[in-house]
């Protein structure tokens, strides 16, 4: 019986995310579903394992297929202080930065979900870095990192890449 209730709760969680216009925090999901935040974390892990494209970010959970447009991976390199410029170029072209990935010599691929899609998101992210005194993941790799990005259309992504190239931030083959 408990398994059926858990499955129903996960179905409802999926519907909430599908119907949401914005990311939904784990705390909000917990309140709406009448469970703890840890239950939400576990449910999201189970749904991801089942193939649901759920991304968690500092803004909350979102279904990645709700972030419309073509998806691509771009490689960038810069010192810490240019992160705001890089993200700014992308969002100015309507590109959503889904995550950041670095290839660590010991640990392999390290990925962090960002879900940056506006100037306000950039300021929130940069502010968290500044307040915490932490370094971005790219500090582990001399500034080299990847972003999974989603754009409203291929032309917007090409325009963003062109501007990143001109700024010396894009790494190309």
mmCIF file of C-alpha atoms in Angstrom:
data_model
loop_
_atom_site.group_PDB
_atom_site.id
_atom_site.type_symbol
_atom_site.label_atom_id
_atom_site.label_comp_id
_atom_site.label_asym_id
_atom_site.label_seq_id
_atom_site.Cartn_x
_atom_site.Cartn_y
_atom_site.Cartn_z
ATOM 1 C CA UNK A 1 0.000 0.000 0.000
ATOM 2 C CA UNK A 2 2.845 2.416 0.828
ATOM 3 C CA UNK A 3 4.379 1.732 -2.595
ATOM 4 C CA UNK A 4 1.135 2.769 -4.291
ATOM 5 C CA UNK A 5 0.992 5.993 -2.259
ATOM 6 C CA UNK A 6 4.627 6.758 -3.163
ATOM 7 C CA UNK A 7 3.930 6.157 -6.842
ATOM 8 C CA UNK A 8 0.864 8.425 -6.730
ATOM 9 C CA UNK A 9 2.895 11.145 -4.986
ATOM 10 C CA UNK A 10 5.625 10.919 -7.655
ATOM 11 C CA UNK A 11 2.974 11.117 -10.394
ATOM 12 C CA UNK A 12 1.568 14.241 -8.741
ATOM 13 C CA UNK A 13 5.077 15.700 -8.374
ATOM 14 C CA UNK A 14 5.622 15.165 -12.111
ATOM 15 C CA UNK A 15 2.302 16.879 -12.919
ATOM 16 C CA UNK A 16 3.200 19.857 -10.714
ATOM 17 C CA UNK A 17 6.485 20.287 -12.573
ATOM 18 C CA UNK A 18 4.821 19.858 -16.000
ATOM 19 C CA UNK A 19 2.216 22.497 -15.137
ATOM 20 C CA UNK A 20 4.657 24.965 -13.552
ATOM 21 C CA UNK A 21 5.693 28.060 -15.470
ATOM 22 C CA UNK A 22 8.762 28.539 -13.250
ATOM 23 C CA UNK A 23 11.069 26.283 -11.216
ATOM 24 C CA UNK A 24 9.439 24.896 -8.061
ATOM 25 C CA UNK A 25 11.469 24.720 -4.858
ATOM 26 C CA UNK A 26 11.817 21.492 -2.949
ATOM 27 C CA UNK A 27 10.249 23.162 0.080
ATOM 28 C CA UNK A 28 7.201 24.184 -1.955
ATOM 29 C CA UNK A 29 6.861 20.671 -3.382
ATOM 30 C CA UNK A 30 7.163 19.194 0.121
ATOM 31 C CA UNK A 31 4.444 21.486 1.435
ATOM 32 C CA UNK A 32 2.116 20.812 -1.525
ATOM 33 C CA UNK A 33 2.608 17.043 -1.253
ATOM 34 C CA UNK A 34 2.538 16.879 2.555
ATOM 35 C CA UNK A 35 5.957 15.257 2.939
ATOM 36 C CA UNK A 36 9.444 16.256 4.042
ATOM 37 C CA UNK A 37 12.012 17.924 1.814
ATOM 38 C CA UNK A 38 14.094 14.705 1.958
ATOM 39 C CA UNK A 39 11.187 12.701 0.530
ATOM 40 C CA UNK A 40 11.105 15.151 -2.400
ATOM 41 C CA UNK A 41 14.857 14.686 -2.952
ATOM 42 C CA UNK A 42 14.361 10.904 -2.980
ATOM 43 C CA UNK A 43 11.331 11.103 -5.283
ATOM 44 C CA UNK A 44 13.193 13.326 -7.733
ATOM 45 C CA UNK A 45 16.100 10.851 -7.779
ATOM 46 C CA UNK A 46 13.677 7.991 -8.523
ATOM 47 C CA UNK A 47 11.961 9.988 -11.277
ATOM 48 C CA UNK A 48 15.318 10.917 -12.835
ATOM 49 C CA UNK A 49 16.392 7.267 -12.776
ATOM 50 C CA UNK A 50 13.152 6.448 -14.603
ATOM 51 C CA UNK A 51 14.099 8.923 -17.352
ATOM 52 C CA UNK A 52 12.231 12.059 -16.326
ATOM 53 C CA UNK A 53 14.271 15.120 -17.399
ATOM 54 C CA UNK A 54 14.189 16.920 -14.038
ATOM 55 C CA UNK A 55 16.888 19.481 -13.285
ATOM 56 C CA UNK A 56 17.463 20.922 -9.842
ATOM 57 C CA UNK A 57 18.976 24.368 -9.599
ATOM 58 C CA UNK A 58 19.296 27.089 -6.978
ATOM 59 C CA UNK A 59 15.890 28.319 -8.238
ATOM 60 C CA UNK A 60 14.151 24.955 -7.781
ATOM 61 C CA UNK A 61 13.193 21.930 -9.848
ATOM 62 C CA UNK A 62 12.137 22.139 -13.476
ATOM 63 C CA UNK A 63 11.499 19.723 -16.301
ATOM 64 C CA UNK A 64 14.251 20.413 -18.792
ATOM 65 C CA UNK A 65 11.903 19.905 -21.737
ATOM 66 C CA UNK A 66 9.982 22.941 -20.423
ATOM 67 C CA UNK A 67 12.994 25.095 -21.306
ATOM 68 C CA UNK A 68 12.213 25.340 -25.046
ATOM 69 C CA UNK A 69 14.416 25.364 -28.119
ATOM 70 C CA UNK A 70 17.458 23.551 -29.451
ATOM 71 C CA UNK A 71 20.034 22.251 -26.979
ATOM 72 C CA UNK A 72 23.803 22.377 -27.502
ATOM 73 C CA UNK A 73 27.019 22.117 -25.515
ATOM 74 C CA UNK A 74 29.542 24.943 -25.711
ATOM 75 C CA UNK A 75 33.082 25.098 -24.351
ATOM 76 C CA UNK A 76 34.398 28.268 -22.720
ATOM 77 C CA UNK A 77 37.529 29.450 -20.962
ATOM 78 C CA UNK A 78 38.011 32.510 -18.799
ATOM 79 C CA UNK A 79 39.175 33.768 -15.445
ATOM 80 C CA UNK A 80 36.624 34.077 -12.644
ATOM 81 C CA UNK A 81 35.811 37.729 -13.214
ATOM 82 C CA UNK A 82 34.558 37.099 -16.760
ATOM 83 C CA UNK A 83 31.825 34.660 -15.704
ATOM 84 C CA UNK A 84 29.296 37.478 -15.477
ATOM 85 C CA UNK A 85 30.226 38.625 -19.008
ATOM 86 C CA UNK A 86 29.963 35.087 -20.434
ATOM 87 C CA UNK A 87 26.567 34.434 -18.869
ATOM 88 C CA UNK A 88 25.400 37.925 -19.851
ATOM 89 C CA UNK A 89 26.200 37.323 -23.512
ATOM 90 C CA UNK A 90 24.232 34.100 -23.467
ATOM 91 C CA UNK A 91 21.115 35.409 -21.730
ATOM 92 C CA UNK A 92 21.085 38.576 -23.872
ATOM 93 C CA UNK A 93 20.542 36.277 -26.848
ATOM 94 C CA UNK A 94 17.743 34.418 -25.052
ATOM 95 C CA UNK A 95 19.954 31.400 -24.311
ATOM 96 C CA UNK A 96 19.336 29.472 -21.092
ATOM 97 C CA UNK A 97 22.440 28.082 -19.384
ATOM 98 C CA UNK A 98 21.296 24.750 -18.005
ATOM 99 C CA UNK A 99 24.494 23.599 -16.325
ATOM 100 C CA UNK A 100 28.259 23.871 -16.032
ATOM 101 C CA UNK A 101 30.560 20.869 -16.489
ATOM 102 C CA UNK A 102 34.279 20.458 -15.866
ATOM 103 C CA UNK A 103 36.473 17.457 -16.586
ATOM 104 C CA UNK A 104 38.527 16.868 -13.452
ATOM 105 C CA UNK A 105 41.774 14.872 -13.700
ATOM 106 C CA UNK A 106 40.865 12.658 -10.734
ATOM 107 C CA UNK A 107 37.078 12.716 -10.416
ATOM 108 C CA UNK A 108 36.145 12.847 -14.091
ATOM 109 C CA UNK A 109 33.091 14.842 -15.067
ATOM 110 C CA UNK A 110 31.702 17.190 -12.437
ATOM 111 C CA UNK A 111 28.371 18.834 -13.286
ATOM 112 C CA UNK A 112 26.345 21.495 -11.508
ATOM 113 C CA UNK A 113 22.899 22.635 -12.577
ATOM 114 C CA UNK A 114 22.598 26.407 -12.991
ATOM 115 C CA UNK A 115 19.402 27.190 -14.927
ATOM 116 C CA UNK A 116 20.477 30.774 -15.641
ATOM 117 C CA UNK A 117 18.083 32.530 -18.007
ATOM 118 C CA UNK A 118 18.043 36.192 -16.955
ATOM 119 C CA UNK A 119 20.230 38.999 -15.630
ATOM 120 C CA UNK A 120 18.616 38.480 -12.220
ATOM 121 C CA UNK A 121 19.731 34.821 -12.288
ATOM 122 C CA UNK A 122 23.278 35.923 -13.155
ATOM 123 C CA UNK A 123 23.358 38.364 -10.248
ATOM 124 C CA UNK A 124 21.982 35.712 -7.883
ATOM 125 C CA UNK A 125 24.638 33.196 -9.015
ATOM 126 C CA UNK A 126 27.543 35.682 -8.903
ATOM 127 C CA UNK A 127 26.284 36.991 -5.559
ATOM 128 C CA UNK A 128 26.274 33.473 -4.087
ATOM 129 C CA UNK A 129 29.860 32.981 -5.260
ATOM 130 C CA UNK A 130 30.948 36.308 -3.789
ATOM 131 C CA UNK A 131 29.142 35.871 -0.447
ATOM 132 C CA UNK A 132 30.379 32.319 0.017
ATOM 133 C CA UNK A 133 33.970 33.053 -0.990
ATOM 134 C CA UNK A 134 33.845 29.870 -3.076
ATOM 135 C CA UNK A 135 35.305 29.509 -6.536
ATOM 136 C CA UNK A 136 33.327 28.400 -9.582
ATOM 137 C CA UNK A 137 33.896 24.841 -10.824
ATOM 138 C CA UNK A 138 35.982 26.179 -13.693
ATOM 139 C CA UNK A 139 38.668 27.153 -11.164
ATOM 140 C CA UNK A 140 39.477 23.422 -10.990
ATOM 141 C CA UNK A 141 40.382 23.359 -14.682
ATOM 142 C CA UNK A 142 42.147 26.640 -15.321
ATOM 143 C CA UNK A 143 38.929 28.290 -16.428
ATOM 144 C CA UNK A 144 37.938 25.622 -18.982
ATOM 145 C CA UNK A 145 34.338 24.460 -18.720
ATOM 146 C CA UNK A 146 31.314 23.349 -20.710
ATOM 147 C CA UNK A 147 27.739 24.577 -20.614
ATOM 148 C CA UNK A 148 24.657 22.764 -21.773
ATOM 149 C CA UNK A 149 22.559 25.547 -23.260
ATOM 150 C CA UNK A 150 19.115 25.831 -24.766
ATOM 151 C CA UNK A 151 18.216 28.610 -27.160
ATOM 152 C CA UNK A 152 14.918 29.857 -28.575
ATOM 153 C CA UNK A 153 16.190 29.074 -32.095
ATOM 154 C CA UNK A 154 19.442 28.153 -33.889
ATOM 155 C CA UNK A 155 20.094 31.760 -35.008
ATOM 156 C CA UNK A 156 20.071 33.025 -31.407
ATOM 157 C CA UNK A 157 22.595 30.389 -30.397
ATOM 158 C CA UNK A 158 24.863 31.202 -33.346
ATOM 159 C CA UNK A 159 24.712 34.910 -32.507
ATOM 160 C CA UNK A 160 25.628 34.159 -28.879
ATOM 161 C CA UNK A 161 28.533 31.943 -29.989
ATOM 162 C CA UNK A 162 29.763 34.661 -32.330
ATOM 163 C CA UNK A 163 29.783 37.209 -29.509
ATOM 164 C CA UNK A 164 31.509 34.757 -27.130
ATOM 165 C CA UNK A 165 34.119 34.127 -29.840
ATOM 166 C CA UNK A 166 34.695 37.873 -30.300
ATOM 167 C CA UNK A 167 35.120 38.261 -26.529
ATOM 168 C CA UNK A 168 37.712 35.466 -26.511
ATOM 169 C CA UNK A 169 35.571 33.247 -24.281
ATOM 170 C CA UNK A 170 34.554 30.433 -26.670
ATOM 171 C CA UNK A 171 36.769 27.390 -27.209
ATOM 172 C CA UNK A 172 36.346 25.817 -30.617
ATOM 173 C CA UNK A 173 37.802 22.746 -32.347
#
